[in-house]
Short mmCIF file of C-alpha atoms in Angstrom, two decimals:
data_model
loop_
_atom_site.label_atom_id
_atom_site.label_comp_id
_atom_site.label_asym_id
_atom_site.label_seq_id
_atom_site.Cartn_x
_atom_site.Cartn_y
_atom_site.Cartn_z
CA MET A 165 -17.89 11.80 7.27
CA SER A 166 -16.17 12.35 3.96
CA PHE A 167 -16.10 9.77 1.05
CA SER A 168 -12.45 9.15 1.52
CA SER A 169 -12.64 8.50 5.42
CA ILE A 170 -15.14 5.51 4.48
CA PHE A 171 -12.72 4.09 1.93
CA SER A 172 -9.78 4.47 4.66
CA ILE A 173 -11.73 3.05 7.51
CA ALA A 174 -13.08 0.09 5.64
CA GLY A 175 -9.55 -0.41 3.94
CA SER A 176 -7.71 -0.25 7.24
CA ALA A 177 -9.97 -3.12 8.49
CA LEU A 178 -9.43 -5.32 5.25
CA THR A 179 -5.56 -4.95 5.80
CA ALA A 180 -5.93 -5.63 9.63
CA GLN A 181 -7.79 -8.73 8.69
CA SER A 182 -5.83 -9.85 6.20
CA GLN A 183 -2.90 -9.91 8.63
CA ARG A 184 -4.94 -11.96 10.96
CA MET A 185 -5.63 -14.43 8.49
CA ASN A 186 -2.01 -14.86 7.58
CA ALA A 187 -1.23 -15.47 11.30
CA ILE A 188 -3.90 -17.98 11.45
CA ALA A 189 -2.59 -19.59 8.16
CA SER A 190 0.71 -19.66 9.89
CA ASN A 191 -0.52 -21.18 12.97
CA LEU A 192 -2.26 -23.87 11.17
CA ALA A 193 0.65 -24.87 9.05
CA ASN A 194 2.69 -25.15 12.06
CA ALA A 195 0.20 -27.13 14.36
CA ASP A 196 2.34 -30.17 14.02
CA SER A 197 5.87 -28.63 13.82
CA VAL A 198 7.98 -30.38 16.40
CA ALA A 199 10.73 -27.96 16.16
CA GLY A 200 11.39 -24.46 14.40
CA PRO A 201 14.86 -23.11 13.11
CA ASP A 202 15.65 -22.15 16.59
CA GLY A 203 14.94 -25.86 17.88
CA GLN A 204 12.03 -24.88 19.89
CA PRO A 205 8.42 -25.70 19.08
CA TYR A 206 6.45 -23.26 17.38
CA ARG A 207 4.33 -20.80 19.42
CA ALA A 208 0.87 -19.58 18.03
CA ARG A 209 0.84 -16.03 16.98
CA GLN A 210 -1.98 -13.70 17.76
CA VAL A 211 -2.72 -10.37 16.18
CA VAL A 212 -3.57 -7.41 18.18
CA PHE A 213 -5.68 -4.56 16.81
CA GLU A 214 -5.80 -0.95 18.06
CA LEU A 215 -8.05 1.89 17.02
CA ASP A 216 -6.25 4.13 14.41
CA ALA A 217 -7.43 7.67 14.75
CA ALA A 218 -6.33 11.14 15.64
CA PRO A 219 -6.82 12.37 19.24
CA GLY A 220 -10.38 13.55 19.66
CA ALA A 221 -11.33 11.97 16.38
CA ALA A 222 -15.04 10.80 16.09
CA VAL A 223 -14.02 7.90 13.64
CA GLY A 224 -11.09 5.99 12.70
CA GLY A 225 -10.04 2.92 11.32
CA VAL A 226 -8.22 -0.11 12.88
CA ARG A 227 -4.52 -1.18 12.66
CA VAL A 228 -2.32 -4.02 13.76
CA ALA A 229 -0.67 -2.82 16.76
CA ARG A 230 1.71 -6.00 17.16
CA VAL A 231 1.83 -9.69 16.67
CA ILE A 232 2.29 -11.52 19.91
CA GLU A 233 3.36 -15.12 20.47
CA ASP A 234 0.79 -17.04 22.60
CA GLN A 235 2.47 -17.92 26.05
CA SER A 236 0.09 -20.90 26.97
CA PRO A 237 1.78 -23.84 27.78
CA LEU A 238 2.98 -26.22 24.91
CA ARG A 239 1.12 -29.25 24.21
CA ARG A 240 2.99 -32.60 25.24
CA GLU A 241 2.77 -35.77 23.30
CA PHE A 242 4.08 -39.19 24.47
CA ASP A 243 6.54 -40.50 21.72
CA PRO A 244 9.39 -42.18 23.70
CA SER A 245 10.89 -43.09 20.36
CA SER A 246 11.35 -39.53 19.14
CA PRO A 247 14.95 -38.03 19.52
CA LEU A 248 13.25 -34.84 21.01
CA ALA A 249 11.58 -36.79 23.66
CA ASP A 250 12.36 -35.78 27.15
CA GLU A 251 13.64 -38.19 29.83
CA GLU A 252 9.97 -39.21 30.49
CA GLY A 253 9.18 -40.08 26.66
CA TYR A 254 7.28 -36.61 26.02
CA VAL A 255 7.92 -34.32 22.99
CA GLU A 256 6.87 -30.66 23.51
CA MET A 257 4.44 -29.82 20.39
CA PRO A 258 3.15 -26.16 19.38
CA ASN A 259 0.43 -24.54 21.23
CA VAL A 260 -1.89 -24.35 18.24
CA ASP A 261 -5.23 -25.46 18.76
CA PRO A 262 -7.00 -26.19 15.37
CA SER A 263 -10.56 -25.70 16.44
CA ASP A 264 -9.81 -22.26 18.00
CA GLU A 265 -7.79 -21.40 14.77
CA MET A 266 -10.71 -22.26 12.66
CA VAL A 267 -13.16 -20.19 14.76
CA ASN A 268 -10.67 -17.30 14.30
CA MET A 269 -10.46 -17.87 10.59
CA ILE A 270 -14.22 -17.69 10.19
CA SER A 271 -14.65 -14.54 12.16
CA ALA A 272 -11.67 -12.76 10.45
CA SER A 273 -13.37 -13.82 7.04
CA ARG A 274 -16.65 -12.32 8.13
CA SER A 275 -15.20 -9.23 9.19
CA TYR A 276 -13.27 -8.79 5.86
CA GLN A 277 -16.34 -9.69 3.76
CA ALA A 278 -18.37 -7.06 5.98
CA ASN A 279 -15.90 -4.46 5.23
CA LEU A 280 -15.79 -5.39 1.46
CA GLU A 281 -19.64 -4.93 1.65
CA VAL A 282 -19.13 -1.50 3.17
CA LEU A 283 -16.83 -0.41 0.28
CA ASN A 284 -19.25 -1.77 -2.37
CA THR A 285 -22.19 -0.08 -0.74
CA HIS A 286 -20.45 3.13 -0.55
CA ARG A 287 -19.29 2.85 -4.27
CA ASN A 288 -22.81 2.04 -5.28
CA LEU A 289 -24.21 5.18 -3.49
CA VAL A 290 -21.68 7.35 -4.94
CA SER A 291 -22.49 6.01 -8.33
CA MET A 292 -26.22 6.77 -7.72
CA THR A 293 -25.42 10.23 -6.35
CA LEU A 294 -23.43 11.01 -9.53
CA SER A 295 -26.17 9.72 -11.81
CA LEU A 296 -28.47 12.06 -10.13
CA GLY A 297 -26.57 15.06 -11.47
CA GLN A 298 -26.85 13.82 -14.93
CA GLY A 299 -30.74 13.67 -15.19
#
C-alpha cells in the first residue's frame, strides 16, 4: 500500500462522513418543520455509502452513493387549530427522530475522528522514516 493510497482512503472517509454530518444537521434543523417549499412535511435524509475501489483492488476508499429520503411514516400530531390540520385535527410532521439522529451524529463524529487519527499517525510515521535518513 502506497503512502498516497492511505491519504486517499482516509480522505474519502472524511469527505463521506462530512456529507453524513450535513444530512444529520439538516434532519435535526427540520425536525419540527410543518411544511417545506413544496408544502409537504420534511422527510429525513439518509446517506448511503459504497466502496470506492477499482475492480479487483485489495483496498479502496468510500464514497457517497446517494442521499435518500426516509420513507417511514410521517409523525401525526393533534393540533386542530393549525391551518394544516386534516379533518380529524392532525398535522403531518417530519419523520425525523432526534434520538436516532443524535446516535448517527455520534457515530459519524467518531468515524471522522478515527480517520483523522489515521492521517496523523501516517504523517508521523512518514516523518520518522524521513528522519532516519538524516542520521
